[in-house]
């Protein structure tokens, strides 16, 4: 990778830290063109970026920062196009989730609700067990679309979902939304998932006595 590439990234960070986000994006987009030219038709994953180029700054974080800069500037259409381009450029794996989810968030920011619903629900058809997608969709729905959020909870957050460090926040968010809807009994069930699953795990297996 050329010195120009690193120089453009660092220049972009200098501008970004000075709140000159438009100028930062100009520099970063030049660097992004260089990166894509370097990759050409080779599709690699985000995880492989460090192995391929092996230097700082962290390229995957920088690519995420480009998206954040677009959103900060309220350049929503550009943010969507950029995320779509990232998903076409790199291998489809969990490391692209931030970009997949960001498109849905931006559609909500644009107040394009019908398209936002369609987009998130198309994601959930493809990745029905992806906790990050479910959580972020519910986060978008929490303030002004609680009834629709309840439907998503009932469909994609079953009480049988394993309670662990990853799902804990999803259960908490589900409970908060249901409490806001005065669904006290249902909220209580989501609040007690950990206890119920632990109690279930402590049950002794039934044994048959041999006569």
PDB file of C-alpha atoms in Angstrom:
ATOM      1  CA  UNK A   1       0.000   0.000   0.000  1.00  0.00           C
ATOM      2  CA  UNK A   2       1.312   3.465  -0.884  1.00  0.00           C
ATOM      3  CA  UNK A   3       2.399   6.207   1.512  1.00  0.00           C
ATOM      4  CA  UNK A   4      -0.292   8.348  -0.105  1.00  0.00           C
ATOM      5  CA  UNK A   5      -2.925   6.001   1.291  1.00  0.00           C
ATOM      6  CA  UNK A   6      -1.688   6.397   4.877  1.00  0.00           C
ATOM      7  CA  UNK A   7      -1.245  10.146   4.425  1.00  0.00           C
ATOM      8  CA  UNK A   8      -4.845  10.549   3.238  1.00  0.00           C
ATOM      9  CA  UNK A   9      -6.221   8.538   6.161  1.00  0.00           C
ATOM     10  CA  UNK A  10      -4.234  10.570   8.683  1.00  0.00           C
ATOM     11  CA  UNK A  11      -5.214  13.820   6.971  1.00  0.00           C
ATOM     12  CA  UNK A  12      -8.841  12.751   7.237  1.00  0.00           C
ATOM     13  CA  UNK A  13      -8.492  12.082  10.964  1.00  0.00           C
ATOM     14  CA  UNK A  14      -6.886  15.493  11.489  1.00  0.00           C
ATOM     15  CA  UNK A  15      -9.823  17.168   9.728  1.00  0.00           C
ATOM     16  CA  UNK A  16     -12.352  14.976  11.530  1.00  0.00           C
ATOM     17  CA  UNK A  17     -10.870  15.831  14.935  1.00  0.00           C
ATOM     18  CA  UNK A  18     -11.155  19.514  13.991  1.00  0.00           C
ATOM     19  CA  UNK A  19     -14.859  18.960  13.193  1.00  0.00           C
ATOM     20  CA  UNK A  20     -14.197  19.483   9.495  1.00  0.00           C
ATOM     21  CA  UNK A  21     -16.098  16.368   8.511  1.00  0.00           C
ATOM     22  CA  UNK A  22     -16.661  17.306   4.867  1.00  0.00           C
ATOM     23  CA  UNK A  23     -12.919  17.753   4.331  1.00  0.00           C
ATOM     24  CA  UNK A  24     -12.278  14.534   6.261  1.00  0.00           C
ATOM     25  CA  UNK A  25     -14.604  12.665   3.927  1.00  0.00           C
ATOM     26  CA  UNK A  26     -12.867  14.116   0.872  1.00  0.00           C
ATOM     27  CA  UNK A  27      -9.526  12.712   2.065  1.00  0.00           C
ATOM     28  CA  UNK A  28     -10.995   9.409   3.228  1.00  0.00           C
ATOM     29  CA  UNK A  29     -12.844   8.820  -0.019  1.00  0.00           C
ATOM     30  CA  UNK A  30      -9.603   9.257  -1.942  1.00  0.00           C
ATOM     31  CA  UNK A  31      -8.024   6.669   0.348  1.00  0.00           C
ATOM     32  CA  UNK A  32     -11.007   4.351  -0.077  1.00  0.00           C
ATOM     33  CA  UNK A  33     -10.560   4.442  -3.869  1.00  0.00           C
ATOM     34  CA  UNK A  34      -6.904   3.430  -3.387  1.00  0.00           C
ATOM     35  CA  UNK A  35      -7.936   0.571  -1.091  1.00  0.00           C
ATOM     36  CA  UNK A  36     -10.513  -0.727  -3.564  1.00  0.00           C
ATOM     37  CA  UNK A  37      -7.983  -0.514  -6.370  1.00  0.00           C
ATOM     38  CA  UNK A  38      -5.529  -2.507  -4.261  1.00  0.00           C
ATOM     39  CA  UNK A  39      -8.146  -5.192  -3.602  1.00  0.00           C
ATOM     40  CA  UNK A  40      -9.379  -5.121  -7.207  1.00  0.00           C
ATOM     41  CA  UNK A  41     -11.571  -8.193  -7.690  1.00  0.00           C
ATOM     42  CA  UNK A  42     -10.256  -9.957  -4.583  1.00  0.00           C
ATOM     43  CA  UNK A  43     -12.962 -10.377  -1.944  1.00  0.00           C
ATOM     44  CA  UNK A  44     -11.546 -10.605   1.554  1.00  0.00           C
ATOM     45  CA  UNK A  45     -13.168 -10.322   4.962  1.00  0.00           C
ATOM     46  CA  UNK A  46     -12.725  -7.473   7.415  1.00  0.00           C
ATOM     47  CA  UNK A  47     -10.854  -9.930   9.608  1.00  0.00           C
ATOM     48  CA  UNK A  48      -8.294 -10.432   6.836  1.00  0.00           C
ATOM     49  CA  UNK A  49      -7.594  -6.715   6.339  1.00  0.00           C
ATOM     50  CA  UNK A  50      -4.934  -6.577   9.042  1.00  0.00           C
ATOM     51  CA  UNK A  51      -3.249  -9.736   7.770  1.00  0.00           C
ATOM     52  CA  UNK A  52      -3.144  -8.384   4.226  1.00  0.00           C
ATOM     53  CA  UNK A  53      -1.831  -4.900   4.946  1.00  0.00           C
ATOM     54  CA  UNK A  54      -0.375  -5.272   8.444  1.00  0.00           C
ATOM     55  CA  UNK A  55      -0.065  -1.640   9.492  1.00  0.00           C
ATOM     56  CA  UNK A  56      -1.821   1.061  11.437  1.00  0.00           C
ATOM     57  CA  UNK A  57      -4.220   2.839  11.350  1.00  0.00           C
ATOM     58  CA  UNK A  58      -6.743   0.078  11.873  1.00  0.00           C
ATOM     59  CA  UNK A  59      -8.402  -0.131   8.463  1.00  0.00           C
ATOM     60  CA  UNK A  60     -11.665  -1.717   9.584  1.00  0.00           C
ATOM     61  CA  UNK A  61     -12.215   1.018  12.214  1.00  0.00           C
ATOM     62  CA  UNK A  62     -11.364   3.676   9.644  1.00  0.00           C
ATOM     63  CA  UNK A  63     -13.972   2.279   7.236  1.00  0.00           C
ATOM     64  CA  UNK A  64     -16.565   2.449  10.011  1.00  0.00           C
ATOM     65  CA  UNK A  65     -15.562   6.031  10.741  1.00  0.00           C
ATOM     66  CA  UNK A  66     -16.280   7.003   7.146  1.00  0.00           C
ATOM     67  CA  UNK A  67     -19.844   5.846   7.678  1.00  0.00           C
ATOM     68  CA  UNK A  68     -20.105   7.713  10.991  1.00  0.00           C
ATOM     69  CA  UNK A  69     -18.886  10.901   9.289  1.00  0.00           C
ATOM     70  CA  UNK A  70     -21.593  10.644   6.627  1.00  0.00           C
ATOM     71  CA  UNK A  71     -24.248  10.218   9.306  1.00  0.00           C
ATOM     72  CA  UNK A  72     -22.827  13.066  11.390  1.00  0.00           C
ATOM     73  CA  UNK A  73     -23.100  15.290   8.299  1.00  0.00           C
ATOM     74  CA  UNK A  74     -26.670  14.040   7.742  1.00  0.00           C
ATOM     75  CA  UNK A  75     -25.561  12.786   4.328  1.00  0.00           C
ATOM     76  CA  UNK A  76     -27.930   9.869   4.658  1.00  0.00           C
ATOM     77  CA  UNK A  77     -28.143   8.774   1.026  1.00  0.00           C
ATOM     78  CA  UNK A  78     -24.353   8.769   0.781  1.00  0.00           C
ATOM     79  CA  UNK A  79     -24.143   6.716   3.982  1.00  0.00           C
ATOM     80  CA  UNK A  80     -26.523   4.106   2.555  1.00  0.00           C
ATOM     81  CA  UNK A  81     -24.639   3.942  -0.765  1.00  0.00           C
ATOM     82  CA  UNK A  82     -21.335   3.626   1.083  1.00  0.00           C
ATOM     83  CA  UNK A  83     -22.568   0.765   3.296  1.00  0.00           C
ATOM     84  CA  UNK A  84     -23.953  -1.040   0.257  1.00  0.00           C
ATOM     85  CA  UNK A  85     -20.606  -0.653  -1.484  1.00  0.00           C
ATOM     86  CA  UNK A  86     -18.769  -2.053   1.555  1.00  0.00           C
ATOM     87  CA  UNK A  87     -21.028  -5.112   1.524  1.00  0.00           C
ATOM     88  CA  UNK A  88     -20.301  -5.688  -2.151  1.00  0.00           C
ATOM     89  CA  UNK A  89     -16.557  -5.204  -1.698  1.00  0.00           C
ATOM     90  CA  UNK A  90     -15.970  -7.507   1.274  1.00  0.00           C
ATOM     91  CA  UNK A  91     -16.962 -11.047   2.171  1.00  0.00           C
ATOM     92  CA  UNK A  92     -20.365 -11.424   3.763  1.00  0.00           C
ATOM     93  CA  UNK A  93     -19.793 -12.338   7.404  1.00  0.00           C
ATOM     94  CA  UNK A  94     -20.611 -11.055  10.900  1.00  0.00           C
ATOM     95  CA  UNK A  95     -17.974  -8.328  10.609  1.00  0.00           C
ATOM     96  CA  UNK A  96     -20.217  -6.524   8.122  1.00  0.00           C
ATOM     97  CA  UNK A  97     -23.071  -6.346  10.621  1.00  0.00           C
ATOM     98  CA  UNK A  98     -22.318  -2.737  11.574  1.00  0.00           C
ATOM     99  CA  UNK A  99     -22.821  -1.685   7.947  1.00  0.00           C
ATOM    100  CA  UNK A 100     -25.905  -3.859   7.421  1.00  0.00           C
ATOM    101  CA  UNK A 101     -27.534  -2.475  10.547  1.00  0.00           C
ATOM    102  CA  UNK A 102     -26.469   1.103   9.795  1.00  0.00           C
ATOM    103  CA  UNK A 103     -28.572   1.148   6.628  1.00  0.00           C
ATOM    104  CA  UNK A 104     -31.669   0.433   8.710  1.00  0.00           C
ATOM    105  CA  UNK A 105     -30.761   3.110  11.253  1.00  0.00           C
ATOM    106  CA  UNK A 106     -30.271   5.664   8.501  1.00  0.00           C
ATOM    107  CA  UNK A 107     -33.665   4.856   6.985  1.00  0.00           C
ATOM    108  CA  UNK A 108     -35.207   5.656  10.374  1.00  0.00           C
ATOM    109  CA  UNK A 109     -33.195   8.890  10.544  1.00  0.00           C
ATOM    110  CA  UNK A 110     -34.607   9.791   7.131  1.00  0.00           C
ATOM    111  CA  UNK A 111     -38.070   8.975   8.538  1.00  0.00           C
ATOM    112  CA  UNK A 112     -38.545   6.536   5.673  1.00  0.00           C
ATOM    113  CA  UNK A 113     -40.461   4.194   7.946  1.00  0.00           C
ATOM    114  CA  UNK A 114     -41.996   1.838   5.407  1.00  0.00           C
ATOM    115  CA  UNK A 115     -38.643   1.177   3.782  1.00  0.00           C
ATOM    116  CA  UNK A 116     -36.972   0.885   7.210  1.00  0.00           C
ATOM    117  CA  UNK A 117     -39.479  -1.797   8.276  1.00  0.00           C
ATOM    118  CA  UNK A 118     -39.032  -3.662   5.012  1.00  0.00           C
ATOM    119  CA  UNK A 119     -35.258  -3.459   5.231  1.00  0.00           C
ATOM    120  CA  UNK A 120     -34.922  -4.721   8.804  1.00  0.00           C
ATOM    121  CA  UNK A 121     -37.461  -7.474   8.265  1.00  0.00           C
ATOM    122  CA  UNK A 122     -35.663  -8.632   5.125  1.00  0.00           C
ATOM    123  CA  UNK A 123     -32.509  -8.834   7.252  1.00  0.00           C
ATOM    124  CA  UNK A 124     -34.340 -10.885   9.866  1.00  0.00           C
ATOM    125  CA  UNK A 125     -35.612 -13.302   7.244  1.00  0.00           C
ATOM    126  CA  UNK A 126     -32.012 -13.885   6.223  1.00  0.00           C
ATOM    127  CA  UNK A 127     -30.517 -13.774   9.746  1.00  0.00           C
ATOM    128  CA  UNK A 128     -33.439 -14.636  12.081  1.00  0.00           C
ATOM    129  CA  UNK A 129     -31.209 -15.478  15.034  1.00  0.00           C
ATOM    130  CA  UNK A 130     -28.854 -12.509  14.806  1.00  0.00           C
ATOM    131  CA  UNK A 131     -29.148 -10.801  18.189  1.00  0.00           C
ATOM    132  CA  UNK A 132     -27.387  -7.616  17.031  1.00  0.00           C
ATOM    133  CA  UNK A 133     -29.894  -7.079  14.220  1.00  0.00           C
ATOM    134  CA  UNK A 134     -32.892  -7.749  16.485  1.00  0.00           C
ATOM    135  CA  UNK A 135     -31.527  -5.481  19.219  1.00  0.00           C
ATOM    136  CA  UNK A 136     -30.818  -2.595  16.861  1.00  0.00           C
ATOM    137  CA  UNK A 137     -34.199  -2.903  15.163  1.00  0.00           C
ATOM    138  CA  UNK A 138     -35.931  -2.743  18.548  1.00  0.00           C
ATOM    139  CA  UNK A 139     -33.759   0.234  19.507  1.00  0.00           C
ATOM    140  CA  UNK A 140     -35.019   2.092  16.432  1.00  0.00           C
ATOM    141  CA  UNK A 141     -38.615   1.174  17.265  1.00  0.00           C
ATOM    142  CA  UNK A 142     -38.477   1.838  21.005  1.00  0.00           C
ATOM    143  CA  UNK A 143     -39.418   5.506  21.159  1.00  0.00           C
ATOM    144  CA  UNK A 144     -42.179   5.963  18.610  1.00  0.00           C
ATOM    145  CA  UNK A 145     -43.118   2.544  17.272  1.00  0.00           C
ATOM    146  CA  UNK A 146     -43.687   0.442  20.394  1.00  0.00           C
ATOM    147  CA  UNK A 147     -46.629  -1.603  19.096  1.00  0.00           C
ATOM    148  CA  UNK A 148     -44.566  -2.747  16.134  1.00  0.00           C
ATOM    149  CA  UNK A 149     -41.672  -3.420  18.519  1.00  0.00           C
ATOM    150  CA  UNK A 150     -43.930  -5.738  20.517  1.00  0.00           C
ATOM    151  CA  UNK A 151     -44.654  -7.763  17.357  1.00  0.00           C
ATOM    152  CA  UNK A 152     -40.920  -8.086  16.698  1.00  0.00           C
ATOM    153  CA  UNK A 153     -40.268  -9.183  20.287  1.00  0.00           C
ATOM    154  CA  UNK A 154     -42.924 -11.886  20.151  1.00  0.00           C
ATOM    155  CA  UNK A 155     -41.638 -13.135  16.811  1.00  0.00           C
ATOM    156  CA  UNK A 156     -37.867 -12.947  17.275  1.00  0.00           C
ATOM    157  CA  UNK A 157     -37.185 -12.899  21.032  1.00  0.00           C
ATOM    158  CA  UNK A 158     -38.634 -16.182  22.316  1.00  0.00           C
ATOM    159  CA  UNK A 159     -38.533 -16.884  26.040  1.00  0.00           C
ATOM    160  CA  UNK A 160     -36.609 -20.028  25.138  1.00  0.00           C
ATOM    161  CA  UNK A 161     -33.709 -17.945  23.766  1.00  0.00           C
ATOM    162  CA  UNK A 162     -30.615 -18.807  25.775  1.00  0.00           C
ATOM    163  CA  UNK A 163     -29.876 -16.209  28.445  1.00  0.00           C
ATOM    164  CA  UNK A 164     -26.218 -15.223  28.255  1.00  0.00           C
ATOM    165  CA  UNK A 165     -24.024 -12.123  28.136  1.00  0.00           C
ATOM    166  CA  UNK A 166     -25.026 -11.463  24.522  1.00  0.00           C
ATOM    167  CA  UNK A 167     -28.790 -11.882  24.924  1.00  0.00           C
ATOM    168  CA  UNK A 168     -29.011 -10.164  28.331  1.00  0.00           C
ATOM    169  CA  UNK A 169     -29.362  -6.656  26.864  1.00  0.00           C
ATOM    170  CA  UNK A 170     -31.905  -7.890  24.331  1.00  0.00           C
ATOM    171  CA  UNK A 171     -34.100  -9.296  27.113  1.00  0.00           C
ATOM    172  CA  UNK A 172     -33.732  -6.054  29.076  1.00  0.00           C
ATOM    173  CA  UNK A 173     -34.710  -3.928  26.068  1.00  0.00           C
ATOM    174  CA  UNK A 174     -37.691  -6.209  25.372  1.00  0.00           C
ATOM    175  CA  UNK A 175     -38.834  -5.909  28.985  1.00  0.00           C
ATOM    176  CA  UNK A 176     -38.512  -2.095  28.916  1.00  0.00           C
ATOM    177  CA  UNK A 177     -40.586  -1.823  25.731  1.00  0.00           C
ATOM    178  CA  UNK A 178     -43.285  -4.109  27.125  1.00  0.00           C
ATOM    179  CA  UNK A 179     -43.402  -2.144  30.383  1.00  0.00           C
ATOM    180  CA  UNK A 180     -43.854   1.067  28.373  1.00  0.00           C
ATOM    181  CA  UNK A 181     -46.850  -0.616  26.712  1.00  0.00           C
ATOM    182  CA  UNK A 182     -48.254  -1.592  30.149  1.00  0.00           C
ATOM    183  CA  UNK A 183     -47.795  -5.257  29.260  1.00  0.00           C
ATOM    184  CA  UNK A 184     -46.855  -6.046  32.863  1.00  0.00           C
ATOM    185  CA  UNK A 185     -47.372  -9.819  32.780  1.00  0.00           C
ATOM    186  CA  UNK A 186     -45.502 -10.271  29.538  1.00  0.00           C
ATOM    187  CA  UNK A 187     -42.699  -7.966  30.723  1.00  0.00           C
ATOM    188  CA  UNK A 188     -42.428 -10.041  33.901  1.00  0.00           C
ATOM    189  CA  UNK A 189     -41.871 -13.192  31.839  1.00  0.00           C
ATOM    190  CA  UNK A 190     -39.006 -11.543  29.977  1.00  0.00           C
ATOM    191  CA  UNK A 191     -37.619 -10.243  33.269  1.00  0.00           C
ATOM    192  CA  UNK A 192     -37.608 -13.757  34.739  1.00  0.00           C
ATOM    193  CA  UNK A 193     -35.978 -15.569  31.816  1.00  0.00           C
ATOM    194  CA  UNK A 194     -32.636 -15.933  33.590  1.00  0.00           C
ATOM    195  CA  UNK A 195     -34.244 -17.285  36.782  1.00  0.00           C
ATOM    196  CA  UNK A 196     -36.510 -19.702  34.909  1.00  0.00           C
ATOM    197  CA  UNK A 197     -33.669 -21.042  32.778  1.00  0.00           C
ATOM    198  CA  UNK A 198     -31.440 -21.446  35.841  1.00  0.00           C
ATOM    199  CA  UNK A 199     -34.180 -23.243  37.762  1.00  0.00           C
ATOM    200  CA  UNK A 200     -34.766 -25.485  34.779  1.00  0.00           C
ATOM    201  CA  UNK A 201     -31.070 -26.267  34.612  1.00  0.00           C
ATOM    202  CA  UNK A 202     -31.055 -27.292  38.271  1.00  0.00           C
ATOM    203  CA  UNK A 203     -33.801 -29.876  37.923  1.00  0.00           C
ATOM    204  CA  UNK A 204     -32.696 -33.404  38.594  1.00  0.00           C
ATOM    205  CA  UNK A 205     -33.272 -35.904  35.824  1.00  0.00           C
ATOM    206  CA  UNK A 206     -36.053 -38.404  36.372  1.00  0.00           C
ATOM    207  CA  UNK A 207     -34.668 -41.845  37.135  1.00  0.00           C
ATOM    208  CA  UNK A 208     -36.486 -45.106  36.989  1.00  0.00           C
ATOM    209  CA  UNK A 209     -36.077 -47.501  39.852  1.00  0.00           C
ATOM    210  CA  UNK A 210     -35.137 -51.008  38.923  1.00  0.00           C
ATOM    211  CA  UNK A 211     -37.306 -53.533  40.757  1.00  0.00           C
TER     212      UNK A 211
END
